[in-house]
mmCIF file of C-alpha atoms in Angstrom:
data_model
loop_
_atom_site.group_PDB
_atom_site.id
_atom_site.type_symbol
_atom_site.label_atom_id
_atom_site.label_comp_id
_atom_site.label_asym_id
_atom_site.label_seq_id
_atom_site.Cartn_x
_atom_site.Cartn_y
_atom_site.Cartn_z
ATOM 1 C CA MET A 665 -13.593 49.994 60.625
ATOM 2 C CA GLN A 666 -14.218 52.576 57.982
ATOM 3 C CA ARG A 667 -17.015 52.264 55.514
ATOM 4 C CA ARG A 668 -14.749 51.842 52.526
ATOM 5 C CA HIS A 669 -12.960 48.972 54.256
ATOM 6 C CA ARG A 670 -16.263 47.242 54.866
ATOM 7 C CA LEU A 671 -17.157 47.709 51.208
ATOM 8 C CA THR A 672 -13.811 46.269 50.183
ATOM 9 C CA ILE A 673 -14.313 43.204 52.361
ATOM 10 C CA LEU A 674 -17.871 42.842 51.077
ATOM 11 C CA SER A 675 -16.695 43.019 47.471
ATOM 12 C CA LEU A 676 -14.029 40.421 48.261
ATOM 13 C CA GLY A 677 -16.689 38.090 49.591
ATOM 14 C CA ILE A 678 -19.010 38.622 46.639
ATOM 15 C CA TRP A 679 -16.286 38.581 43.963
ATOM 16 C CA VAL A 680 -13.983 35.860 45.319
ATOM 17 C CA VAL A 681 -15.215 33.939 48.348
ATOM 18 C CA LEU A 682 -18.763 33.147 47.243
ATOM 19 C CA PRO A 683 -17.774 31.986 43.704
ATOM 20 C CA VAL A 684 -14.997 29.821 45.145
ATOM 21 C CA ILE A 685 -17.400 28.273 47.664
ATOM 22 C CA ALA A 686 -19.992 27.667 44.936
ATOM 23 C CA LEU A 687 -17.331 26.126 42.704
ATOM 24 C CA ALA A 688 -16.099 23.916 45.546
ATOM 25 C CA VAL A 689 -19.639 22.725 46.266
ATOM 26 C CA TYR A 690 -20.154 21.841 42.608
ATOM 27 C CA LEU A 691 -16.785 20.119 42.252
ATOM 28 C CA TYR A 692 -17.070 18.014 45.393
ATOM 29 C CA VAL A 693 -20.819 17.371 45.353
ATOM 30 C CA PHE A 694 -22.067 17.350 41.763
ATOM 31 C CA ALA A 695 -19.016 16.827 39.533
ATOM 32 C CA ALA A 696 -18.674 13.142 38.621
ATOM 33 C CA ASP A 697 -15.393 11.286 38.941
ATOM 34 C CA GLN A 698 -13.497 10.677 35.723
ATOM 35 C CA TYR A 699 -11.220 7.684 35.200
ATOM 36 C CA ALA A 700 -8.269 7.687 32.817
ATOM 37 C CA SER A 701 -6.929 4.822 30.721
ATOM 38 C CA THR A 702 -3.562 5.117 29.004
ATOM 39 C CA VAL A 703 -2.263 3.365 25.905
ATOM 40 C CA GLY A 704 1.117 3.978 24.303
ATOM 41 C CA PHE A 705 2.345 2.827 20.911
ATOM 42 C CA THR A 706 4.587 3.641 17.995
ATOM 43 C CA VAL A 707 4.646 2.775 14.306
ATOM 44 C CA ARG A 708 7.517 0.483 13.415
ATOM 45 C CA THR A 709 8.871 -0.322 9.973
ATOM 46 C CA GLU A 710 10.353 -3.803 9.763
ATOM 47 C CA GLU A 711 13.071 -3.943 7.121
ATOM 48 C CA THR A 712 14.082 -7.507 6.316
ATOM 49 C CA GLY A 713 17.190 -7.709 4.171
ATOM 50 C CA SER A 714 18.025 -10.235 1.513
ATOM 51 C CA ALA A 715 19.551 -13.611 2.300
ATOM 52 C CA MET A 716 23.074 -12.294 1.711
ATOM 53 C CA GLU A 717 22.429 -9.317 3.978
ATOM 54 C CA ILE A 718 21.087 -11.609 6.697
ATOM 55 C CA LEU A 719 24.154 -13.858 6.471
ATOM 56 C CA GLY A 720 26.386 -10.814 6.533
ATOM 57 C CA GLY A 721 24.630 -9.347 9.547
ATOM 58 C CA LEU A 722 23.508 -6.259 7.645
ATOM 59 C CA THR A 723 19.791 -6.574 8.347
ATOM 60 C CA SER A 724 18.077 -3.547 9.841
ATOM 61 C CA LEU A 725 15.603 -4.877 12.388
ATOM 62 C CA SER A 726 13.150 -2.044 12.737
ATOM 63 C CA SER A 727 12.810 1.712 12.800
ATOM 64 C CA ALA A 728 10.179 4.219 13.789
ATOM 65 C CA SER A 729 8.095 5.768 11.034
ATOM 66 C CA SER A 730 7.356 9.359 12.005
ATOM 67 C CA SER A 731 5.298 10.134 8.891
ATOM 68 C CA ASP A 732 2.850 7.330 9.664
ATOM 69 C CA THR A 733 2.656 8.478 13.281
ATOM 70 C CA ASP A 734 1.819 11.981 12.044
ATOM 71 C CA VAL A 735 -1.039 10.469 10.065
ATOM 72 C CA LEU A 736 -2.258 8.639 13.170
ATOM 73 C CA TYR A 737 -2.033 11.839 15.222
ATOM 74 C CA LYS A 738 -4.470 13.534 12.860
ATOM 75 C CA PHE A 739 -6.610 10.429 12.424
ATOM 76 C CA ILE A 740 -7.269 10.052 16.166
ATOM 77 C CA GLN A 741 -8.587 13.620 16.259
ATOM 78 C CA SER A 742 -10.714 13.241 13.141
ATOM 79 C CA GLN A 743 -14.483 13.286 12.933
ATOM 80 C CA GLU A 744 -14.362 10.029 10.989
ATOM 81 C CA LEU A 745 -12.828 8.137 13.915
ATOM 82 C CA VAL A 746 -15.226 9.725 16.419
ATOM 83 C CA ARG A 747 -18.209 8.773 14.269
ATOM 84 C CA GLU A 748 -17.012 5.168 13.865
ATOM 85 C CA MET A 749 -16.273 4.774 17.570
ATOM 86 C CA ASP A 750 -19.632 6.283 18.479
ATOM 87 C CA ALA A 751 -21.291 3.663 16.281
ATOM 88 C CA THR A 752 -19.222 0.915 17.936
ATOM 89 C CA LEU A 753 -19.090 1.986 21.597
ATOM 90 C CA ASN A 754 -21.988 4.468 21.811
ATOM 91 C CA LEU A 755 -19.752 7.314 22.975
ATOM 92 C CA ARG A 756 -22.679 9.645 23.539
ATOM 93 C CA GLU A 757 -24.136 7.311 26.146
ATOM 94 C CA MET A 758 -20.741 6.917 27.835
ATOM 95 C CA PHE A 759 -20.201 10.660 28.081
ATOM 96 C CA ARG A 760 -23.774 11.398 29.278
ATOM 97 C CA LYS A 761 -23.744 9.043 32.277
ATOM 98 C CA PRO A 762 -23.560 11.647 35.098
ATOM 99 C CA ALA A 763 -26.990 13.281 34.810
ATOM 100 C CA ALA A 764 -26.247 15.671 37.702
ATOM 101 C CA ASP A 765 -23.039 17.024 36.128
ATOM 102 C CA PRO A 766 -23.948 19.287 33.194
ATOM 103 C CA VAL A 767 -20.524 20.982 33.183
ATOM 104 C CA PHE A 768 -18.275 17.960 32.671
ATOM 105 C CA SER A 769 -20.708 15.657 30.841
ATOM 106 C CA LEU A 770 -21.893 15.734 27.232
ATOM 107 C CA SER A 771 -25.140 17.551 26.565
ATOM 108 C CA ARG A 772 -28.170 15.493 25.630
ATOM 109 C CA ASP A 773 -28.806 17.176 22.276
ATOM 110 C CA SER A 774 -25.192 17.108 21.090
ATOM 111 C CA SER A 775 -24.365 16.971 17.381
ATOM 112 C CA ILE A 776 -21.382 15.209 15.840
ATOM 113 C CA GLU A 777 -19.452 18.490 15.941
ATOM 114 C CA ASP A 778 -20.205 18.815 19.665
ATOM 115 C CA LEU A 779 -19.087 15.236 20.168
ATOM 116 C CA VAL A 780 -15.795 15.907 18.347
ATOM 117 C CA ARG A 781 -15.109 18.947 20.542
ATOM 118 C CA TYR A 782 -15.954 16.953 23.664
ATOM 119 C CA TRP A 783 -13.731 14.120 22.375
ATOM 120 C CA ALA A 784 -10.808 16.557 22.266
ATOM 121 C CA ARG A 785 -11.417 17.258 25.980
ATOM 122 C CA MET A 786 -11.691 13.622 27.016
ATOM 123 C CA VAL A 787 -8.962 12.117 24.809
ATOM 124 C CA ARG A 788 -5.528 13.660 25.189
ATOM 125 C CA ILE A 789 -2.725 12.797 22.763
ATOM 126 C CA TYR A 790 0.913 13.138 23.766
ATOM 127 C CA TYR A 791 3.184 12.758 20.756
ATOM 128 C CA ASP A 792 6.958 13.077 20.499
ATOM 129 C CA PRO A 793 7.905 13.629 16.827
ATOM 130 C CA GLY A 794 11.560 12.959 17.589
ATOM 131 C CA THR A 795 11.058 9.406 18.838
ATOM 132 C CA GLY A 796 7.733 8.667 17.154
ATOM 133 C CA LEU A 797 6.215 7.617 20.489
ATOM 134 C CA MET A 798 2.533 8.361 20.996
ATOM 135 C CA GLU A 799 0.679 8.112 24.288
ATOM 136 C CA ILE A 800 -3.087 8.529 24.556
ATOM 137 C CA GLU A 801 -5.050 9.198 27.722
ATOM 138 C CA SER A 802 -8.751 8.398 27.430
ATOM 139 C CA ARG A 803 -11.174 9.616 30.091
ATOM 140 C CA ALA A 804 -14.634 8.388 30.966
ATOM 141 C CA PHE A 805 -16.967 8.292 33.940
ATOM 142 C CA ASP A 806 -16.447 4.548 34.292
ATOM 143 C CA PRO A 807 -13.035 2.795 34.317
ATOM 144 C CA GLU A 808 -14.244 0.054 31.971
ATOM 145 C CA ASP A 809 -15.500 2.665 29.515
ATOM 146 C CA ALA A 810 -12.150 4.447 29.604
ATOM 147 C CA ARG A 811 -10.272 1.233 28.867
ATOM 148 C CA ALA A 812 -12.750 0.330 26.114
ATOM 149 C CA ILE A 813 -12.069 3.681 24.441
ATOM 150 C CA SER A 814 -8.287 3.169 24.640
ATOM 151 C CA THR A 815 -8.588 -0.375 23.304
ATOM 152 C CA GLU A 816 -10.759 0.738 20.400
ATOM 153 C CA ILE A 817 -8.390 3.601 19.556
ATOM 154 C CA PHE A 818 -5.500 1.134 19.407
ATOM 155 C CA ALA A 819 -7.524 -1.266 17.243
ATOM 156 C CA ARG A 820 -8.576 1.508 14.839
ATOM 157 C CA SER A 821 -5.011 2.800 14.657
ATOM 158 C CA THR A 822 -3.750 -0.696 13.864
ATOM 159 C CA GLN A 823 -6.332 -0.973 11.099
ATOM 160 C CA MET A 824 -5.245 2.380 9.679
ATOM 161 C CA ILE A 825 -1.563 1.356 9.651
ATOM 162 C CA ASN A 826 -2.454 -1.940 7.974
ATOM 163 C CA THR A 827 -4.370 -0.004 5.327
ATOM 164 C CA LEU A 828 -1.440 2.342 4.740
ATOM 165 C CA SER A 829 0.907 -0.638 4.491
ATOM 166 C CA ALA A 830 -1.378 -2.388 1.993
ATOM 167 C CA VAL A 831 -1.611 0.761 -0.136
ATOM 168 C CA ALA A 832 2.177 1.086 -0.102
ATOM 169 C CA ARG A 833 2.574 -2.554 -1.173
ATOM 170 C CA ASP A 834 0.052 -2.099 -3.974
ATOM 171 C CA ASP A 835 1.824 1.034 -5.186
ATOM 172 C CA THR A 836 5.152 -0.802 -5.160
ATOM 173 C CA THR A 837 3.947 -3.818 -7.138
ATOM 174 C CA ARG A 838 1.222 -2.314 -9.352
ATOM 175 C CA TYR A 839 3.527 -1.056 -12.128
ATOM 176 C CA ALA A 840 5.554 -4.285 -12.102
ATOM 177 C CA ARG A 841 2.319 -6.304 -12.244
ATOM 178 C CA GLU A 842 1.093 -4.297 -15.233
ATOM 179 C CA GLU A 843 4.402 -4.832 -17.040
ATOM 180 C CA LEU A 844 4.229 -8.560 -16.307
ATOM 181 C CA ASP A 845 0.665 -8.790 -17.637
ATOM 182 C CA THR A 846 1.733 -7.006 -20.826
ATOM 183 C CA ALA A 847 4.693 -9.364 -21.254
ATOM 184 C CA VAL A 848 2.460 -12.413 -20.729
ATOM 185 C CA GLU A 849 0.015 -11.206 -23.386
ATOM 186 C CA ARG A 850 2.866 -10.532 -25.815
ATOM 187 C CA LEU A 851 4.278 -14.020 -25.218
ATOM 188 C CA LYS A 852 0.856 -15.593 -25.794
ATOM 189 C CA GLU A 853 0.422 -13.686 -29.047
ATOM 190 C CA ALA A 854 3.886 -14.721 -30.283
ATOM 191 C CA ARG A 855 3.209 -18.387 -29.525
ATOM 192 C CA GLN A 856 -0.221 -18.243 -31.147
ATOM 193 C CA ALA A 857 1.256 -16.656 -34.288
ATOM 194 C CA LEU A 858 3.877 -19.411 -34.537
ATOM 195 C CA THR A 859 1.240 -22.106 -34.001
ATOM 196 C CA LEU A 860 -0.963 -20.565 -36.703
ATOM 197 C CA PHE A 861 1.989 -20.535 -39.116
ATOM 198 C CA ARG A 862 2.651 -24.234 -38.501
ATOM 199 C CA ASN A 863 -1.013 -25.118 -38.955
ATOM 200 C CA GLU A 864 -1.233 -23.223 -42.245
ATOM 201 C CA THR A 865 2.005 -24.547 -43.760
ATOM 202 C CA GLN A 866 1.973 -28.011 -42.154
ATOM 203 C CA ILE A 867 5.652 -27.421 -41.380
ATOM 204 C CA VAL A 868 6.889 -27.634 -37.825
ATOM 205 C CA ASP A 869 10.375 -26.293 -38.557
ATOM 206 C CA PRO A 870 11.249 -25.000 -42.056
ATOM 207 C CA SER A 871 14.938 -25.231 -41.195
ATOM 208 C CA ALA A 872 14.679 -28.963 -40.606
ATOM 209 C CA ASP A 873 12.474 -29.325 -43.678
ATOM 210 C CA ILE A 874 14.939 -27.475 -45.898
ATOM 211 C CA GLN A 875 17.769 -29.604 -44.569
ATOM 212 C CA GLY A 876 15.829 -32.633 -45.800
ATOM 213 C CA GLN A 877 15.361 -30.974 -49.179
ATOM 214 C CA MET A 878 19.056 -30.170 -49.394
ATOM 215 C CA GLY A 879 19.883 -33.767 -48.501
ATOM 216 C CA LEU A 880 17.642 -34.953 -51.326
ATOM 217 C CA LEU A 881 19.296 -32.518 -53.768
ATOM 218 C CA ASN A 882 22.734 -33.704 -52.738
ATOM 219 C CA SER A 883 21.651 -37.295 -53.253
ATOM 220 C CA LEU A 884 20.192 -36.477 -56.693
ATOM 221 C CA ASN A 885 23.321 -34.558 -57.580
ATOM 222 C CA ALA A 886 25.445 -37.575 -56.686
ATOM 223 C CA GLN A 887 23.184 -39.841 -58.749
ATOM 224 C CA LEU A 888 23.384 -37.402 -61.667
ATOM 225 C CA ALA A 889 27.176 -37.390 -61.533
ATOM 226 C CA SER A 890 27.248 -41.183 -61.415
ATOM 227 C CA SER A 891 24.795 -41.431 -64.333
ATOM 228 C CA LEU A 892 26.829 -38.986 -66.421
ATOM 229 C CA ILE A 893 29.961 -41.032 -65.816
ATOM 230 C CA ASP A 894 28.135 -44.223 -66.771
ATOM 231 C CA LEU A 895 26.881 -42.534 -69.958
ATOM 232 C CA ASP A 896 30.380 -41.421 -70.908
ATOM 233 C CA ILE A 897 31.693 -44.931 -70.394
ATOM 234 C CA LEU A 898 28.908 -46.410 -72.541
ATOM 235 C CA ILE A 899 29.533 -43.914 -75.337
ATOM 236 C CA GLU A 900 33.234 -44.743 -75.369
ATOM 237 C CA THR A 901 32.866 -48.529 -75.155
ATOM 238 C CA THR A 902 29.738 -49.280 -77.204
ATOM 239 C CA ARG A 903 28.053 -48.315 -80.412
ATOM 240 C CA GLU A 904 25.675 -45.384 -80.652
ATOM 241 C CA SER A 905 22.775 -47.727 -81.288
ATOM 242 C CA ASP A 906 23.237 -49.486 -77.968
ATOM 243 C CA PRO A 907 19.891 -49.228 -76.082
ATOM 244 C CA ARG A 908 21.727 -48.745 -72.780
ATOM 245 C CA ILE A 909 22.873 -45.326 -73.976
ATOM 246 C CA GLU A 910 19.287 -44.192 -74.508
ATOM 247 C CA GLN A 911 18.310 -45.621 -71.132
ATOM 248 C CA ALA A 912 21.162 -43.756 -69.440
ATOM 249 C CA ARG A 913 20.140 -40.504 -71.111
ATOM 250 C CA ARG A 914 16.535 -40.950 -69.944
ATOM 251 C CA LYS A 915 17.745 -41.587 -66.416
ATOM 252 C CA ILE A 916 19.828 -38.408 -66.525
ATOM 253 C CA ALA A 917 16.834 -36.415 -67.815
ATOM 254 C CA VAL A 918 14.632 -37.737 -65.023
ATOM 255 C CA ILE A 919 17.249 -36.865 -62.398
ATOM 256 C CA GLU A 920 17.692 -33.354 -63.809
ATOM 257 C CA LYS A 921 13.920 -32.823 -63.847
ATOM 258 C CA ARG A 922 13.644 -33.963 -60.236
ATOM 259 C CA MET A 923 16.499 -31.684 -59.242
ATOM 260 C CA SER A 924 14.809 -28.769 -60.990
ATOM 261 C CA GLU A 925 11.570 -29.452 -59.143
ATOM 262 C CA GLU A 926 13.350 -29.672 -55.790
ATOM 263 C CA ARG A 927 15.170 -26.406 -56.462
ATOM 264 C CA GLU A 928 11.855 -24.750 -57.281
ATOM 265 C CA LYS A 929 10.527 -25.914 -53.917
ATOM 266 C CA LEU A 930 13.403 -24.104 -52.256
ATOM 267 C CA GLY A 931 12.250 -20.806 -53.738
ATOM 268 C CA VAL A 932 13.760 -20.718 -57.148
ATOM 269 C CA GLY A 933 10.564 -20.214 -59.123
ATOM 270 C CA GLY A 934 8.541 -22.851 -57.276
ATOM 271 C CA ASN A 935 6.291 -22.828 -54.222
ATOM 272 C CA HIS A 936 5.059 -24.821 -51.270
ATOM 273 C CA ASN A 937 1.284 -24.555 -50.936
ATOM 274 C CA GLY A 938 1.496 -21.508 -53.163
ATOM 275 C CA ARG A 939 4.363 -19.905 -51.205
ATOM 276 C CA ALA A 940 8.106 -19.937 -51.872
ATOM 277 C CA TYR A 941 10.289 -21.684 -49.344
ATOM 278 C CA ALA A 942 12.397 -18.565 -48.989
ATOM 279 C CA ASP A 943 9.308 -16.592 -47.947
ATOM 280 C CA LEU A 944 8.277 -19.328 -45.519
ATOM 281 C CA ILE A 945 11.703 -19.375 -43.930
ATOM 282 C CA GLY A 946 11.737 -15.573 -43.684
ATOM 283 C CA GLN A 947 8.342 -15.512 -41.990
ATOM 284 C CA PHE A 948 9.304 -18.371 -39.671
ATOM 285 C CA GLU A 949 12.509 -16.620 -38.622
ATOM 286 C CA ALA A 950 10.578 -13.397 -37.969
ATOM 287 C CA LEU A 951 8.109 -15.313 -35.797
ATOM 288 C CA GLN A 952 11.005 -16.990 -33.989
ATOM 289 C CA VAL A 953 12.601 -13.605 -33.285
ATOM 290 C CA ASP A 954 9.281 -12.261 -31.958
ATOM 291 C CA LEU A 955 8.920 -15.320 -29.730
ATOM 292 C CA GLU A 956 12.453 -15.037 -28.361
ATOM 293 C CA PHE A 957 11.978 -11.325 -27.685
ATOM 294 C CA ALA A 958 8.650 -11.999 -25.949
ATOM 295 C CA GLN A 959 10.246 -14.723 -23.821
ATOM 296 C CA LYS A 960 13.098 -12.438 -22.759
ATOM 297 C CA ALA A 961 10.665 -9.603 -22.032
ATOM 298 C CA TYR A 962 8.544 -11.988 -19.959
ATOM 299 C CA LEU A 963 11.534 -13.204 -17.947
ATOM 300 C CA SER A 964 12.637 -9.617 -17.355
ATOM 301 C CA ALA A 965 9.140 -8.539 -16.267
ATOM 302 C CA LEU A 966 8.805 -11.596 -14.027
ATOM 303 C CA SER A 967 12.135 -10.804 -12.377
ATOM 304 C CA ALA A 968 11.092 -7.170 -11.864
ATOM 305 C CA TYR A 969 7.782 -8.286 -10.360
ATOM 306 C CA ASP A 970 9.503 -10.704 -7.980
ATOM 307 C CA THR A 971 11.891 -7.931 -6.963
ATOM 308 C CA ALA A 972 8.987 -5.528 -6.357
ATOM 309 C CA GLN A 973 7.180 -8.112 -4.241
ATOM 310 C CA ALA A 974 10.325 -8.788 -2.245
ATOM 311 C CA GLU A 975 10.797 -5.055 -1.693
ATOM 312 C CA ALA A 976 7.174 -4.702 -0.566
ATOM 313 C CA ARG A 977 7.578 -7.584 1.875
ATOM 314 C CA ARG A 978 10.909 -6.213 3.046
ATOM 315 C CA GLN A 979 9.328 -3.009 4.330
ATOM 316 C CA SER A 980 6.301 -3.815 6.476
ATOM 317 C CA ARG A 981 4.653 -1.452 8.960
ATOM 318 C CA TYR A 982 3.051 -2.460 12.210
ATOM 319 C CA LEU A 983 1.811 -0.804 15.378
ATOM 320 C CA ALA A 984 3.823 -1.730 18.462
ATOM 321 C CA ALA A 985 2.245 -1.019 21.852
ATOM 322 C CA TYR A 986 4.665 -0.230 24.648
ATOM 323 C CA ILE A 987 1.768 0.471 27.069
ATOM 324 C CA GLU A 988 -1.280 -1.765 26.882
ATOM 325 C CA PRO A 989 -4.657 -0.111 27.659
ATOM 326 C CA THR A 990 -4.743 0.348 31.426
ATOM 327 C CA LEU A 991 -7.685 -0.050 33.817
ATOM 328 C CA ALA A 992 -7.929 2.759 36.372
ATOM 329 C CA GLU A 993 -8.751 2.115 40.027
ATOM 330 C CA THR A 994 -8.742 5.716 41.254
ATOM 331 C CA PRO A 995 -10.359 8.703 39.529
ATOM 332 C CA LEU A 996 -7.825 11.334 38.492
ATOM 333 C CA TYR A 997 -10.242 13.902 37.116
ATOM 334 C CA PRO A 998 -11.580 16.460 37.561
ATOM 335 C CA GLN A 999 -8.574 17.829 39.422
ATOM 336 C CA ARG A 1000 -10.669 19.627 41.990
ATOM 337 C CA ALA A 1001 -7.933 21.171 44.119
ATOM 338 C CA ILE A 1002 -6.071 22.545 41.110
ATOM 339 C CA ILE A 1003 -9.270 23.952 39.599
ATOM 340 C CA LEU A 1004 -10.147 25.625 42.912
ATOM 341 C CA LEU A 1005 -6.681 27.111 43.367
ATOM 342 C CA ILE A 1006 -6.519 28.459 39.825
ATOM 343 C CA SER A 1007 -10.054 29.847 40.033
ATOM 344 C CA ALA A 1008 -9.370 31.477 43.415
ATOM 345 C CA PHE A 1009 -6.121 32.983 42.129
ATOM 346 C CA VAL A 1010 -7.786 34.372 39.002
ATOM 347 C CA LEU A 1011 -10.769 35.750 40.939
ATOM 348 C CA PHE A 1012 -8.571 37.280 43.609
ATOM 349 C CA GLY A 1013 -6.285 38.798 40.997
ATOM 350 C CA THR A 1014 -9.124 40.368 39.044
ATOM 351 C CA TRP A 1015 -10.686 41.615 42.311
ATOM 352 C CA ALA A 1016 -7.414 43.139 43.482
ATOM 353 C CA VAL A 1017 -6.801 44.874 40.150
ATOM 354 C CA SER A 1018 -10.359 46.195 40.120
ATOM 355 C CA VAL A 1019 -10.039 47.557 43.685
ATOM 356 C CA LEU A 1020 -6.719 49.246 42.890
ATOM 357 C CA ILE A 1021 -8.159 50.843 39.768
ATOM 358 C CA TYR A 1022 -11.212 52.018 41.720
ATOM 359 C CA TYR A 1023 -9.204 53.656 44.510
ATOM 360 C CA SER A 1024 -6.742 55.140 42.046
ATOM 361 C CA LEU A 1025 -9.543 56.847 40.143
ATOM 362 C CA ARG A 1026 -11.177 57.931 43.390
ATOM 363 C CA ASP A 1027 -7.999 59.537 44.752
ATOM 364 C CA ARG A 1028 -7.583 61.618 41.582
ATOM 365 C CA ARG A 1029 -10.889 63.352 42.041
#
């Protein structure tokens, strides 16, 4: 065997064989087993139709919400979630369990940024935007730890979806609630103004009061007509000195005076507690119009608020799990054989290319 062949074989052993053997020893002796727990879920939007739609069979049962799933996809990879789960489950302690495996375990002096990077290695997310299905594989050095991580991820994701749903409901009903509050205040003010008017004038309903005044005027007018007729009869049938004529004239004068006073109360030069009846009626009608408008505005705002609440209830989000967190019985990671094969292939390839380059340069000399 020529010297260059021996050197080639020696380089193969140093470059490929020894590293592969060292890697195999580490993988099968020192590398700790990793267990995987899987959980699968999707965000569903329940759309409950109105009563007529339900009777007509037009209700849409549920549909996947891809936008919310996109939010979850980012949330599960976020530092916020990792920090919260570390506080709940003590992730650092879980990922540091194999003391003899510095390659696949978390370092002892890891920061939150290191933990987030390690989290990306140990928690794999498989997401299909078309269907909205999300499947998460959580790894740990203990099967119970792996399932605990998957369970906590599902719980945190459910909490996030509930928060998003609550925010959406608040956004849907907030404007309607503000309009309803404004309408309620306007209705209260209109009722208080009408009550204040009645307390000041001691009149519950000027329309009813004026009807009474008009009835009195009509009665006085009838009495005046009757008295005038009686006076005419007395003048024609008796002497001028008859005392009944003077009495009839006094009665007519009294009736006319009373009628004048009653007309003044109705706004013709007179007043009621210092205010003309016409002004009182005008103010009362204005207050009545304000009250009616406030009542209609309140009913409209109440209807809009009920509609907004119904719409918010009609579209509710929830997290539906199609795979509950699993408990592993056999370790799936690290995939020792695959790692060895890939490493051997890469080392052999780089060695072969290096040898070819070396001999090519040597032959050109």
